[in-house]
CSV table of C-alpha atoms and ligand atoms in Angstrom, one decimal:
chain,number,residue,atom,x,y,z
A,241,UNK,CA,0.0,0.0,0.0
A,242,UNK,CA,1.4,3.4,-1.0
A,243,UNK,CA,1.8,6.0,1.7
A,244,UNK,CA,-1.3,8.1,1.1
A,245,UNK,CA,-0.2,11.3,2.8
A,246,UNK,CA,0.4,14.0,0.3
A,247,UNK,CA,3.9,15.4,0.3
A,248,UNK,CA,2.7,19.0,1.0
A,249,UNK,CA,1.3,17.8,4.3
A,250,UNK,CA,4.7,17.3,5.8
A,251,UNK,CA,4.8,21.2,6.1
A,252,UNK,CA,1.5,21.5,7.9
A,253,UNK,CA,1.3,18.5,10.2
A,254,UNK,CA,2.4,18.9,13.7
A,255,UNK,CA,2.6,15.3,14.9
A,256,UNK,CA,4.1,12.1,13.3
A,257,UNK,CA,1.7,9.8,11.5
A,258,UNK,CA,1.6,6.2,12.5
A,259,UNK,CA,-0.1,3.9,10.0
A,260,UNK,CA,-2.0,1.2,11.9
A,261,UNK,CA,-1.8,-2.1,10.1
A,262,UNK,CA,-3.7,-4.5,12.3
A,263,UNK,CA,-6.6,-4.7,14.7
A,264,UNK,CA,-4.2,-5.6,17.5
A,265,UNK,CA,-2.2,-2.5,16.8
A,266,UNK,CA,-5.5,-0.4,16.7
A,267,UNK,CA,-6.7,-1.8,20.0
A,268,UNK,CA,-3.3,-1.1,21.5
A,269,UNK,CA,-3.3,2.5,20.3
A,270,UNK,CA,-6.8,3.0,21.7
A,271,UNK,CA,-5.9,1.4,25.1
A,272,UNK,CA,-2.7,3.5,25.4
A,273,UNK,CA,-4.6,6.6,24.3
A,274,UNK,CA,-2.2,7.0,21.5
A,275,UNK,CA,-5.0,7.1,18.9
A,276,UNK,CA,-5.6,10.6,17.8
A,277,UNK,CA,-9.3,11.5,17.4
A,278,UNK,CA,-10.6,14.1,15.0
A,279,UNK,CA,-14.2,15.3,15.4
A,280,UNK,CA,-15.8,17.2,12.5
A,281,UNK,CA,-18.7,19.6,13.4
A,282,UNK,CA,-18.3,21.2,16.8
A,283,UNK,CA,-22.0,21.8,17.5
A,284,UNK,CA,-24.4,20.4,20.0
A,285,UNK,CA,-23.3,16.9,19.3
A,286,UNK,CA,-19.6,17.2,18.2
A,287,UNK,CA,-18.4,19.5,21.1
A,288,UNK,CA,-19.7,17.3,24.0
A,289,UNK,CA,-18.3,14.3,22.2
A,290,UNK,CA,-14.9,16.1,21.8
A,291,UNK,CA,-14.9,16.8,25.6
A,292,UNK,CA,-15.8,13.3,26.4
A,293,UNK,CA,-12.9,11.8,24.4
A,294,UNK,CA,-10.6,14.4,25.8
A,295,UNK,CA,-11.7,13.6,29.4
A,296,UNK,CA,-10.8,10.0,28.8
A,297,UNK,CA,-7.2,10.9,27.8
A,298,UNK,CA,-7.5,11.0,24.0
A,299,UNK,CA,-5.7,13.8,22.1
A,300,UNK,CA,-8.6,15.4,20.2
A,301,UNK,CA,-8.6,17.8,17.3
A,302,UNK,CA,-11.9,19.5,16.5
A,303,UNK,CA,-12.6,20.5,12.9
A,304,UNK,CA,-15.3,23.0,11.8
A,305,UNK,CA,-15.9,25.4,8.9
A,306,UNK,CA,-17.2,28.1,11.4
A,307,UNK,CA,-14.1,30.2,12.2
A,308,UNK,CA,-16.0,31.9,15.1
A,309,UNK,CA,-16.5,28.6,16.9
A,310,UNK,CA,-12.9,27.5,16.2
A,311,UNK,CA,-11.5,30.8,17.5
A,312,UNK,CA,-13.7,30.8,20.6
A,313,UNK,CA,-12.7,27.3,21.5
A,314,UNK,CA,-9.0,28.1,21.0
A,315,UNK,CA,-9.5,31.0,23.4
A,316,UNK,CA,-11.1,28.6,25.9
A,317,UNK,CA,-14.6,30.0,25.5
A,318,UNK,CA,-17.8,28.0,25.2
A,319,UNK,CA,-20.8,28.7,23.1
A,320,UNK,CA,-23.1,26.0,24.4
A,321,UNK,CA,-24.9,26.8,27.7
A,322,UNK,CA,-24.3,23.6,29.6
A,323,UNK,CA,-20.6,23.5,28.6
A,324,UNK,CA,-18.6,25.6,31.0
A,325,UNK,CA,-15.3,27.3,29.9
A,326,UNK,CA,-13.6,25.1,32.5
A,327,UNK,CA,-14.5,22.0,30.4
A,328,UNK,CA,-12.8,23.6,27.4
A,329,UNK,CA,-9.8,24.6,29.4
A,330,UNK,CA,-9.5,21.1,30.8
A,331,UNK,CA,-9.6,19.7,27.2
A,332,UNK,CA,-7.0,22.2,26.0
A,333,UNK,CA,-4.7,21.2,28.9
A,334,UNK,CA,-4.9,17.6,27.4
A,335,UNK,CA,-4.0,18.8,23.9
A,336,UNK,CA,-7.3,19.7,22.4
A,337,UNK,CA,-7.2,22.2,19.6
A,338,UNK,CA,-9.8,23.3,17.1
A,339,UNK,CA,-9.0,24.1,13.4
A,340,UNK,CA,-10.5,24.9,10.1
A,341,UNK,CA,-7.5,23.3,8.3
A,342,UNK,CA,-8.6,19.9,7.1
A,343,UNK,CA,-5.0,18.9,6.2
A,344,UNK,CA,-4.7,17.8,9.8
A,345,UNK,CA,-7.1,15.0,9.0
A,346,UNK,CA,-4.1,13.1,7.9
A,347,UNK,CA,-2.8,13.0,11.4
A,348,UNK,CA,-5.9,11.5,12.9
A,349,UNK,CA,-6.4,7.8,13.6
A,350,UNK,CA,-10.2,8.2,13.9
A,351,UNK,CA,-12.4,10.8,12.3
A,352,UNK,CA,-15.9,11.2,13.6
A,353,UNK,CA,-18.3,13.3,11.5
A,354,UNK,CA,-21.0,15.2,13.4
A,355,UNK,CA,-22.3,17.8,10.8
A,356,UNK,CA,-25.9,18.9,10.3
A,357,UNK,CA,-28.4,16.8,8.3
A,358,UNK,CA,-31.4,19.1,8.0
A,359,UNK,CA,-34.3,19.1,5.5
A,360,UNK,CA,-34.6,21.2,2.4
A,361,UNK,CA,-37.6,23.6,2.0
A,362,UNK,CA,-39.2,20.7,0.1
A,363,UNK,CA,-38.8,18.3,3.1
A,364,UNK,CA,-36.1,16.3,1.3
A,365,UNK,CA,-32.8,15.3,3.0
A,366,UNK,CA,-30.1,18.0,2.8
A,367,UNK,CA,-26.9,16.0,2.8
A,368,UNK,CA,-24.8,18.9,1.4
A,369,UNK,CA,-23.0,19.2,4.8
A,370,UNK,CA,-22.0,15.5,4.8
A,371,UNK,CA,-21.0,15.6,1.2
A,372,UNK,CA,-18.9,18.8,1.7
A,373,UNK,CA,-17.2,17.2,4.7
A,374,UNK,CA,-16.3,14.0,2.9
A,375,UNK,CA,-15.0,15.9,-0.1
A,376,UNK,CA,-12.9,18.1,2.3
A,377,UNK,CA,-11.4,15.1,4.1
A,378,UNK,CA,-11.0,12.8,1.1
A,379,UNK,CA,-7.5,14.2,0.0
A,380,UNK,CA,-6.1,13.4,3.4
A,381,UNK,CA,-7.7,10.1,4.3
A,382,UNK,CA,-5.2,7.2,4.4
A,383,UNK,CA,-5.2,3.5,5.0
A,384,UNK,CA,-5.4,2.5,8.6
A,385,UNK,CA,-7.8,5.3,9.5
A,386,UNK,CA,-11.3,4.9,10.9
A,387,UNK,CA,-13.9,7.2,9.5
A,388,UNK,CA,-17.3,7.2,11.3
A,389,UNK,CA,-20.4,9.1,10.2
A,390,UNK,CA,-22.5,10.1,13.3
A,391,UNK,CA,-25.0,12.5,11.6
A,392,UNK,CA,-28.5,11.1,11.5
A,393,UNK,CA,-29.5,10.1,8.0
A,394,UNK,CA,-31.4,7.5,5.9
A,395,UNK,CA,-30.2,3.9,5.5
A,396,UNK,CA,-27.6,3.8,2.7
A,397,UNK,CA,-26.0,7.2,3.2
A,398,UNK,CA,-22.7,5.8,4.5
A,399,UNK,CA,-22.3,3.5,1.6
A,400,UNK,CA,-23.8,5.7,-1.1
A,401,UNK,CA,-22.2,9.0,-0.1
A,402,UNK,CA,-19.3,8.6,2.3
A,403,UNK,CA,-17.8,5.4,0.8
A,404,UNK,CA,-18.5,6.5,-2.8
A,405,UNK,CA,-16.7,9.9,-2.4
A,406,UNK,CA,-13.8,8.3,-0.5
A,407,UNK,CA,-13.4,5.6,-3.2
A,408,UNK,CA,-13.5,8.1,-6.1
A,409,UNK,CA,-10.9,10.3,-4.4
A,410,UNK,CA,-8.9,7.4,-3.1
A,411,UNK,CA,-8.7,5.7,-6.5
A,412,UNK,CA,-6.3,8.4,-7.6
A,413,UNK,CA,-4.0,7.8,-4.6
A,414,UNK,CA,-4.3,4.0,-4.3
A,415,UNK,CA,-6.3,4.4,-1.0
A,416,UNK,CA,-9.2,1.9,-0.8
A,417,UNK,CA,-12.1,1.5,1.6
A,418,UNK,CA,-12.3,-1.9,3.2
A,419,UNK,CA,-15.7,-3.4,2.2
A,420,UNK,CA,-17.6,-6.4,3.7
A,421,UNK,CA,-15.3,-9.4,4.1
A,422,UNK,CA,-17.5,-11.8,6.1
A,423,UNK,CA,-15.3,-11.9,9.1
A,424,UNK,CA,-13.1,-9.5,10.9
A,425,UNK,CA,-9.6,-9.8,9.6
A,426,UNK,CA,-6.6,-8.9,11.6
A,427,UNK,CA,-4.8,-7.0,8.9
A,428,UNK,CA,-5.9,-3.5,8.0
A,429,UNK,CA,-4.9,-2.4,4.5
A,430,UNK,CA,-7.5,0.1,3.6
A,431,UNK,CA,-9.7,2.9,5.1
A,432,UNK,CA,-12.2,1.6,7.7
A,433,UNK,CA,-15.7,3.2,7.5
A,434,UNK,CA,-18.6,2.9,9.9
A,435,UNK,CA,-21.8,4.6,10.9
A,436,UNK,CA,-22.6,5.1,14.6
A,437,UNK,CA,-25.7,7.2,15.4
A,438,UNK,CA,-25.6,9.9,18.0
A,439,UNK,CA,-28.0,9.5,20.8
A,440,UNK,CA,-27.3,12.7,22.7
A,441,UNK,CA,-30.3,14.0,24.6
A,442,UNK,CA,-29.7,17.8,25.2
A,443,UNK,CA,-30.8,19.0,28.6
A,444,UNK,CA,-30.9,15.4,30.0
A,445,UNK,CA,-29.0,15.6,33.2
A,446,UNK,CA,-30.1,12.2,34.4
A,447,UNK,CA,-28.4,9.8,32.0
A,448,UNK,CA,-24.6,10.5,31.7
A,449,UNK,CA,-23.6,10.4,28.1
A,450,UNK,CA,-21.1,7.6,28.5
A,451,UNK,CA,-24.0,5.4,29.7
A,452,UNK,CA,-25.9,5.7,26.5
A,453,UNK,CA,-25.0,2.5,24.5
A,454,UNK,CA,-23.3,3.2,21.2
A,455,UNK,CA,-24.7,1.4,18.2
A,456,UNK,CA,-22.0,0.7,15.5
A,457,UNK,CA,-22.2,-0.7,12.0
A,458,UNK,CA,-19.1,-0.9,9.9
A,459,UNK,CA,-18.7,-1.4,6.1
A,460,UNK,CA,-16.8,-4.6,7.1
A,461,UNK,CA,-16.4,-6.5,10.3
A,462,UNK,CA,-12.9,-5.1,10.8
A,463,UNK,CA,-14.3,-1.5,10.8
A,464,UNK,CA,-17.1,-2.5,13.2
A,465,UNK,CA,-14.5,-4.0,15.6
A,466,UNK,CA,-12.2,-1.0,15.3
A,467,UNK,CA,-15.1,1.4,16.0
A,468,UNK,CA,-16.3,-0.7,18.9
A,469,UNK,CA,-12.8,-0.7,20.4
A,470,UNK,CA,-12.7,3.1,20.2
A,471,UNK,CA,-16.2,3.8,21.5
A,472,UNK,CA,-15.9,1.0,24.0
A,473,UNK,CA,-13.1,2.9,25.7
A,474,UNK,CA,-15.5,5.8,26.3
A,475,UNK,CA,-19.0,4.4,26.4
A,476,UNK,CA,-20.0,1.7,28.9
A,477,UNK,CA,-21.6,-0.4,26.2
A,478,UNK,CA,-21.3,-0.8,22.4
A,479,UNK,CA,-23.9,-2.5,20.2
A,480,UNK,CA,-22.3,-3.9,17.0
A,481,UNK,CA,-24.8,-4.4,14.2
A,482,UNK,CA,-24.3,-6.0,10.8
A,483,UNK,CA,-24.0,-3.0,8.6
A,484,UNK,CA,-24.0,0.8,8.4
A,485,UNK,CA,-27.6,0.7,7.0
A,486,UNK,CA,-28.8,-1.2,10.1
A,487,UNK,CA,-27.2,1.4,12.4
A,488,UNK,CA,-28.7,4.2,10.3
A,489,UNK,CA,-32.2,2.6,10.4
A,490,UNK,CA,-31.8,2.0,14.2
A,491,UNK,CA,-31.5,5.7,14.8
A,492,UNK,CA,-34.5,6.5,12.6
A,493,UNK,CA,-36.6,3.9,14.3
A,494,UNK,CA,-35.9,5.5,17.7
A,495,UNK,CA,-36.9,9.0,16.5
A,496,UNK,CA,-39.9,7.8,14.5
A,497,UNK,CA,-41.1,5.9,17.6
A,498,UNK,CA,-40.9,9.2,19.5
A,499,UNK,CA,-42.6,11.2,16.8
A,500,UNK,CA,-45.5,8.8,16.4
A,501,UNK,CA,-46.1,8.4,20.2
A,502,UNK,CA,-45.9,12.1,20.8
A,503,UNK,CA,-48.5,12.6,18.0
A,504,UNK,CA,-50.7,9.9,19.5
A,505,UNK,CA,-50.7,11.6,22.9
A,506,UNK,CA,-51.2,15.0,21.3
A,507,UNK,CA,-54.3,13.7,19.5
A,508,UNK,CA,-55.5,12.1,22.7
A,509,UNK,CA,-55.1,15.4,24.5
A,510,UNK,CA,-57.4,17.2,22.0
A,511,UNK,CA,-60.1,14.6,22.5
A,512,UNK,CA,-59.6,14.6,26.3
A,513,UNK,CA,-60.1,18.4,26.4
A,514,UNK,CA,-63.4,18.0,24.6
A,515,UNK,CA,-64.4,15.2,27.0
A,516,UNK,CA,-63.4,17.1,30.1
A,517,UNK,CA,-60.7,14.5,31.0
A,518,UNK,CA,-57.2,15.5,32.1
A,519,UNK,CA,-54.8,13.8,29.7
A,520,UNK,CA,-51.8,14.2,32.0
A,521,UNK,CA,-53.6,12.4,34.8
A,522,UNK,CA,-54.5,9.7,32.2
A,523,UNK,CA,-50.8,9.3,31.1
A,524,UNK,CA,-49.6,9.2,34.7
A,525,UNK,CA,-52.1,6.5,35.6
A,526,UNK,CA,-51.3,4.5,32.4
A,527,UNK,CA,-47.6,4.7,33.3
A,528,UNK,CA,-48.2,2.7,36.4
A,529,UNK,CA,-48.6,-0.4,34.2
A,530,UNK,CA,-45.3,-2.3,34.6
A,531,UNK,CA,-45.2,-3.5,31.0
A,532,UNK,CA,-46.3,-2.6,27.5
A,533,UNK,CA,-46.6,1.2,28.1
A,534,UNK,CA,-44.1,4.0,27.9
A,535,UNK,CA,-45.3,7.4,28.9
A,536,UNK,CA,-45.2,10.2,26.4
A,537,UNK,CA,-46.6,13.6,27.3
A,538,UNK,CA,-48.5,16.1,25.2
A,539,UNK,CA,-47.1,19.5,24.4
A,540,UNK,CA,-47.2,22.4,21.9
A,541,UNK,CA,-45.5,20.4,19.2
A,542,UNK,CA,-42.0,19.0,18.6
A,543,UNK,CA,-38.8,20.8,18.0
A,544,UNK,CA,-35.0,20.5,17.8
A,545,UNK,CA,-32.8,19.1,15.0
A,546,UNK,CA,-34.0,15.5,15.4
A,547,UNK,CA,-37.7,14.5,15.9
A,548,UNK,CA,-39.3,17.0,13.4
A,549,UNK,CA,-36.6,16.3,10.8
A,550,UNK,CA,-35.2,12.7,10.9
A,551,UNK,CA,-38.4,10.7,10.2
A,552,UNK,CA,-38.7,12.5,6.8
A,553,UNK,CA,-35.3,11.2,5.8
A,554,UNK,CA,-36.9,7.8,5.7
A,555,UNK,CA,-40.1,9.0,4.0
A,556,UNK,CA,-37.9,10.3,1.2
A,557,UNK,CA,-35.8,7.2,0.9
A,558,UNK,CA,-38.9,5.0,1.0
A,559,UNK,CA,-40.1,6.5,-2.2
A,560,UNK,CA,-37.2,4.9,-4.0
A,561,UNK,CA,-38.8,1.6,-3.0
A,562,UNK,CA,-42.3,2.7,-4.0
A,563,UNK,CA,-43.3,2.7,-0.3
A,564,UNK,CA,-45.4,5.3,1.6
A,565,UNK,CA,-44.5,5.8,5.2
A,566,UNK,CA,-48.0,6.6,6.5
A,567,UNK,CA,-47.3,6.6,10.2
A,568,UNK,CA,-44.5,9.1,9.8
A,569,UNK,CA,-46.6,11.5,7.7
A,570,UNK,CA,-49.6,11.3,10.0
A,571,UNK,CA,-47.5,11.9,13.0
A,572,UNK,CA,-45.8,14.9,11.3
A,573,UNK,CA,-49.2,16.4,10.4
A,574,UNK,CA,-50.5,16.0,14.0
A,575,UNK,CA,-47.4,17.4,15.6
A,576,UNK,CA,-47.1,20.3,13.2
A,577,UNK,CA,-50.7,21.3,13.9
A,578,UNK,CA,-50.0,21.6,17.7
A,579,UNK,CA,-48.6,25.1,17.9
A,580,UNK,CA,-51.6,26.3,15.9
A,581,UNK,CA,-53.9,24.4,18.3
A,582,UNK,CA,-52.3,26.3,21.2
A,583,UNK,CA,-52.8,29.6,19.5
A,584,UNK,CA,-56.5,28.7,19.0
A,585,UNK,CA,-56.7,28.1,22.8
A,586,UNK,CA,-55.2,31.6,23.3
A,587,UNK,CA,-57.9,33.1,21.1
A,588,UNK,CA,-60.7,31.2,22.9
A,589,UNK,CA,-59.4,32.2,26.3
A,590,UNK,CA,-59.1,35.9,25.3
A,591,UNK,CA,-62.5,35.7,23.7
A,592,UNK,CA,-64.0,34.5,27.0
A,593,UNK,CA,-62.6,37.7,28.6
A,594,UNK,CA,-64.0,39.8,25.7
A,595,UNK,CA,-60.5,40.6,24.4
A,596,UNK,CA,-59.9,40.6,20.7
A,597,UNK,CA,-56.8,38.9,19.3
A,598,UNK,CA,-56.0,42.0,17.3
A,599,UNK,CA,-54.0,44.2,19.6
A,600,UNK,CA,-53.9,41.7,22.5
A,601,UNK,CA,-50.6,41.8,24.4
A,602,UNK,CA,-49.3,38.2,24.6
A,603,UNK,CA,-46.1,37.0,26.3
A,604,UNK,CA,-44.7,33.7,25.1
A,605,UNK,CA,-42.6,32.0,27.8
A,606,UNK,CA,-39.8,30.0,26.5
A,607,UNK,CA,-38.7,30.0,22.9
A,608,UNK,CA,-36.2,27.2,23.1
A,609,UNK,CA,-37.7,23.9,21.7
A,610,UNK,CA,-37.6,22.2,25.1
A,611,UNK,CA,-36.8,23.0,28.7
A,612,UNK,CA,-33.3,24.0,29.7
A,613,UNK,CA,-31.7,24.0,26.3
A,614,UNK,CA,-30.3,26.9,24.3
A,615,UNK,CA,-31.5,25.6,21.0
A,616,UNK,CA,-34.2,27.3,18.9
A,617,UNK,CA,-34.2,24.9,15.9
A,618,UNK,CA,-37.7,24.0,14.8
A,619,UNK,CA,-39.1,25.3,18.0
A,620,UNK,CA,-42.9,25.3,18.2
A,621,UNK,CA,-42.8,28.6,20.1
A,622,UNK,CA,-41.5,30.3,16.9
A,623,UNK,CA,-44.5,29.0,15.0
A,624,UNK,CA,-46.8,30.2,17.8
A,625,UNK,CA,-45.3,33.7,17.7
A,626,UNK,CA,-45.6,33.9,14.0
A,627,UNK,CA,-49.3,32.8,14.2
A,628,UNK,CA,-50.1,35.2,17.0
A,629,UNK,CA,-48.5,38.0,15.1
A,630,UNK,CA,-50.4,37.1,11.9
A,631,UNK,CA,-53.7,37.4,14.0
A,632,UNK,CA,-52.7,40.9,15.1
A,633,UNK,CA,-51.4,40.2,18.6
A,634,UNK,CA,-48.7,42.3,20.1
A,635,UNK,CA,-46.3,39.5,20.9
A,636,UNK,CA,-43.3,39.5,23.3
A,637,UNK,CA,-41.2,36.6,24.6
A,638,UNK,CA,-39.1,35.7,27.6
A,639,UNK,CA,-36.4,33.1,27.5
A,640,UNK,CA,-33.4,33.0,30.0
A,641,UNK,CA,-31.3,31.3,27.3
A,642,UNK,CA,-32.1,33.9,24.6
A,643,UNK,CA,-31.7,37.6,25.6
A,644,UNK,CA,-32.2,38.4,21.9
A,645,UNK,CA,-33.6,36.5,19.0
A,646,UNK,CA,-32.8,37.8,15.6
A,647,UNK,CA,-33.7,36.0,12.4
A,648,UNK,CA,-33.1,32.5,11.1
A,649,UNK,CA,-34.0,30.4,8.1
A,650,UNK,CA,-37.7,30.1,9.2
A,651,UNK,CA,-38.2,33.1,11.6
A,652,UNK,CA,-37.6,36.8,11.9
A,653,UNK,CA,-38.2,37.9,15.5
A,654,UNK,CA,-35.6,40.7,16.1
A,655,UNK,CA,-36.8,41.0,19.7
A,656,UNK,CA,-35.3,41.2,23.1
A,657,UNK,CA,-36.4,39.0,26.0
A,658,UNK,CA,-39.0,40.7,28.2
A,659,UNK,CA,-38.1,40.6,31.9
A,660,UNK,CA,-40.5,38.5,34.0
A,661,UNK,CA,-41.4,41.3,36.3
A,662,UNK,CA,-43.5,42.7,33.4
A,663,UNK,CA,-45.7,39.6,33.2
A,664,UNK,CA,-48.7,41.6,34.7
A,665,UNK,CA,-48.6,43.9,31.7
A,666,UNK,CA,-49.8,41.2,29.3
A,667,UNK,CA,-53.4,40.1,28.4
A,668,UNK,CA,-52.2,36.6,28.2
A,669,UNK,CA,-49.0,34.6,29.1
A,670,UNK,CA,-48.5,31.4,27.0
A,671,UNK,CA,-46.2,28.8,28.5
A,672,UNK,CA,-44.5,27.3,25.5
A,673,UNK,CA,-41.4,25.9,27.2
A,674,UNK,CA,-41.1,25.1,30.9
A,675,UNK,CA,-37.6,26.1,31.7
A,676,UNK,CA,-36.8,25.0,35.3
A,677,UNK,CA,-35.8,28.5,36.3
A,678,UNK,CA,-39.4,29.7,35.8
A,679,UNK,CA,-41.2,30.2,39.1
A,680,UNK,CA,-44.7,29.2,38.1
A,681,UNK,CA,-46.4,30.3,41.3
A,682,UNK,CA,-45.1,33.8,40.9
A,683,UNK,CA,-45.9,33.9,37.1
A,684,UNK,CA,-49.5,32.8,37.7
A,685,UNK,CA,-49.8,35.2,40.6
A,686,UNK,CA,-48.7,38.1,38.4
A,687,UNK,CA,-50.4,37.2,35.2
A,688,UNK,CA,-54.0,38.1,34.1
A,689,UNK,CA,-54.4,34.9,32.1
A,690,UNK,CA,-52.1,31.8,31.6
A,691,UNK,CA,-52.4,29.4,28.7
A,692,UNK,CA,-50.2,26.4,29.7
A,693,UNK,CA,-49.2,24.0,26.9
A,694,UNK,CA,-46.8,22.0,29.1
A,695,UNK,CA,-48.8,21.3,32.2
A,696,UNK,CA,-46.2,23.3,34.1
A,697,UNK,CA,-48.8,24.8,36.4
A,698,UNK,CA,-50.2,21.4,37.4
A,699,UNK,CA,-49.8,22.1,41.1
A,700,UNK,CA,-51.7,25.4,41.0
A,701,UNK,CA,-55.4,25.7,41.1
A,702,UNK,CA,-56.4,29.1,39.6
A,703,UNK,CA,-59.2,30.3,37.3
A,704,UNK,CA,-56.6,32.2,35.4
A,705,UNK,CA,-55.1,29.0,34.0
A,706,UNK,CA,-56.1,27.3,30.8
A,707,UNK,CA,-54.3,24.0,30.2
A,708,UNK,CA,-54.0,22.8,26.7
B,106,LIG,N1,-28.6,18.1,18.6
B,106,LIG,C1,-29.0,16.9,19.0
B,106,LIG,O1,-29.6,16.8,20.0
B,106,LIG,C2,-28.7,15.7,18.2
B,106,LIG,C3,-29.0,14.4,18.8
B,106,LIG,C4,-28.7,13.3,18.1
B,106,LIG,C5,-28.3,13.4,16.8
B,106,LIG,N2,-28.0,14.6,16.2
B,106,LIG,C6,-27.5,14.6,14.9
B,106,LIG,O2,-26.1,15.1,14.9
B,106,LIG,C7,-25.8,15.8,13.8
B,106,LIG,C8,-25.2,17.2,14.2
B,106,LIG,O3,-26.2,17.9,14.9
B,106,LIG,P1,-25.9,19.1,15.8
B,106,LIG,O4,-27.1,19.4,16.6
B,106,LIG,O5,-24.6,18.9,16.5
B,106,LIG,O6,-25.7,20.3,14.7
B,106,LIG,P2,-25.0,21.7,15.0
B,106,LIG,O7,-25.6,22.6,13.9
B,106,LIG,O8,-25.2,22.1,16.4
B,106,LIG,O9,-23.5,21.5,14.7
B,106,LIG,C9,-23.0,21.1,13.5
B,106,LIG,C10,-21.6,21.8,13.3
B,106,LIG,O10,-21.1,21.3,12.0
B,106,LIG,C11,-20.4,22.4,11.5
B,106,LIG,N3,-20.3,22.2,10.0
B,106,LIG,C12,-21.2,22.4,9.1
B,106,LIG,N4,-20.7,22.0,7.9
B,106,LIG,C13,-19.4,21.6,8.1
B,106,LIG,C14,-18.4,21.1,7.3
B,106,LIG,N5,-18.6,21.0,5.9
B,106,LIG,N6,-17.2,20.8,7.8
B,106,LIG,C15,-17.0,20.9,9.2
B,106,LIG,N7,-18.0,21.4,10.0
B,106,LIG,C16,-19.1,21.7,9.5
B,106,LIG,C17,-21.2,23.6,11.8
B,106,LIG,O11,-20.5,24.8,11.7
B,106,LIG,C18,-21.6,23.3,13.3
B,106,LIG,O12,-20.6,23.7,14.2
B,106,LIG,C19,-27.1,15.9,12.9
B,106,LIG,O13,-27.1,14.9,12.0
B,106,LIG,C20,-28.2,15.6,14.0
B,106,LIG,O14,-29.3,15.1,13.4
B,106,LIG,C21,-28.3,15.8,16.9
């Protein structure tokens, strides 16, 4: 096998390159923490993963195209709320650096890709970030390296996009991807490629990340074993599966399961309200069943980069097989309708008090997509604000995580967060996201009317509250 490192690289690389030639050598490099880990995409997934590997003694290099993020990390600053600057400083002390220079990919033993996988405006997968990343690393990828895609995507992506691009680029340099020998072989003579879905749950302080089992599917058994050795040194459990497509589908099943069950309980909520039954009491009672039921709670809709997005990756791919994913589409319709349902409850509640929507002063509490996260992506609160404004309401918001919200791909707020001591000035306060810092007793005491879409005021009995 020819040495695949381009000659020009010798000027930019800072550490010597060791080409791993066998699984035994790979395991040894992992065990001794000699394996260098490169993480591409330093966002909500990639940065915590970086810190996790670093805390376990690996020398980690972070890659991103966003120079602001790279500069901030190299200055020891954090841009994610639950990550303290101390965590960045600790990683830097262990050799962590961030860079926009993909030439350093050649120095890495493992490269983990955590870039965005959103939907286009037409609800089709947008794999442009994955494609751009693989094109950027392809000139520097070499035999003996492990490349793992972690971004959520449809089954087939690793093979159809990652491997294809690496093969095309590698053909010119005599660098091949190892593909599907039936059993793991000791010798490593190509690039190892795998998919391992990210199961990060932002805001979840209960399950430490290392205790979330890591599913791994390699293009061949050697890649699976190498990836399991790496992740197994960090995570308490790895779950090897037979192929990248299986691992890709596993992640989608998990998120589709959530989307469908949330839609079900949201539909049940609407019927319960008509029937005068408290859906939250129903769910809590059903949850006492020791088998066959998992509790999902209703809310104002779904948000974040995952649940509203990922299922439609499968819907799109299914069309290639002439298959219609009816559950996914129905769940999407029900969940997307929920913010509009909440706005309707605001209109009805104001109407009861003889207040017109046009000109009504409405304060939306919480614009993040869920409690205690600093993430606005696909947040139902943004849809609510847009709907309320379109009906003529004078809308403000409060969110401790967002002192100001400008504009994004799907919203244009350009507003500052309203202090909570002004709650009494509003005709209606809508609880869209129940951040734990909100003191609901005080908010209800100060407010004229509260529309609560999260059951955050469950402990308060007040005629001012409308739960929906
Ligand atoms: N956020 C979550 O809770 C979560 C949970 C599980 C899985 N995921 C999946 O993980 C992936 C990443 O999600 P995220 O929330 O971390 O996204 P993010 O937007 O927070 O971070 C992605 C990062 O990738 C960088 N990036 C974009 N293009 C790049 C390129 N060509 N090269 C290098 N860097 C590039 C961006 O600048 C950004 O810093 C997605 O596929 C998502 O579905 C996310």
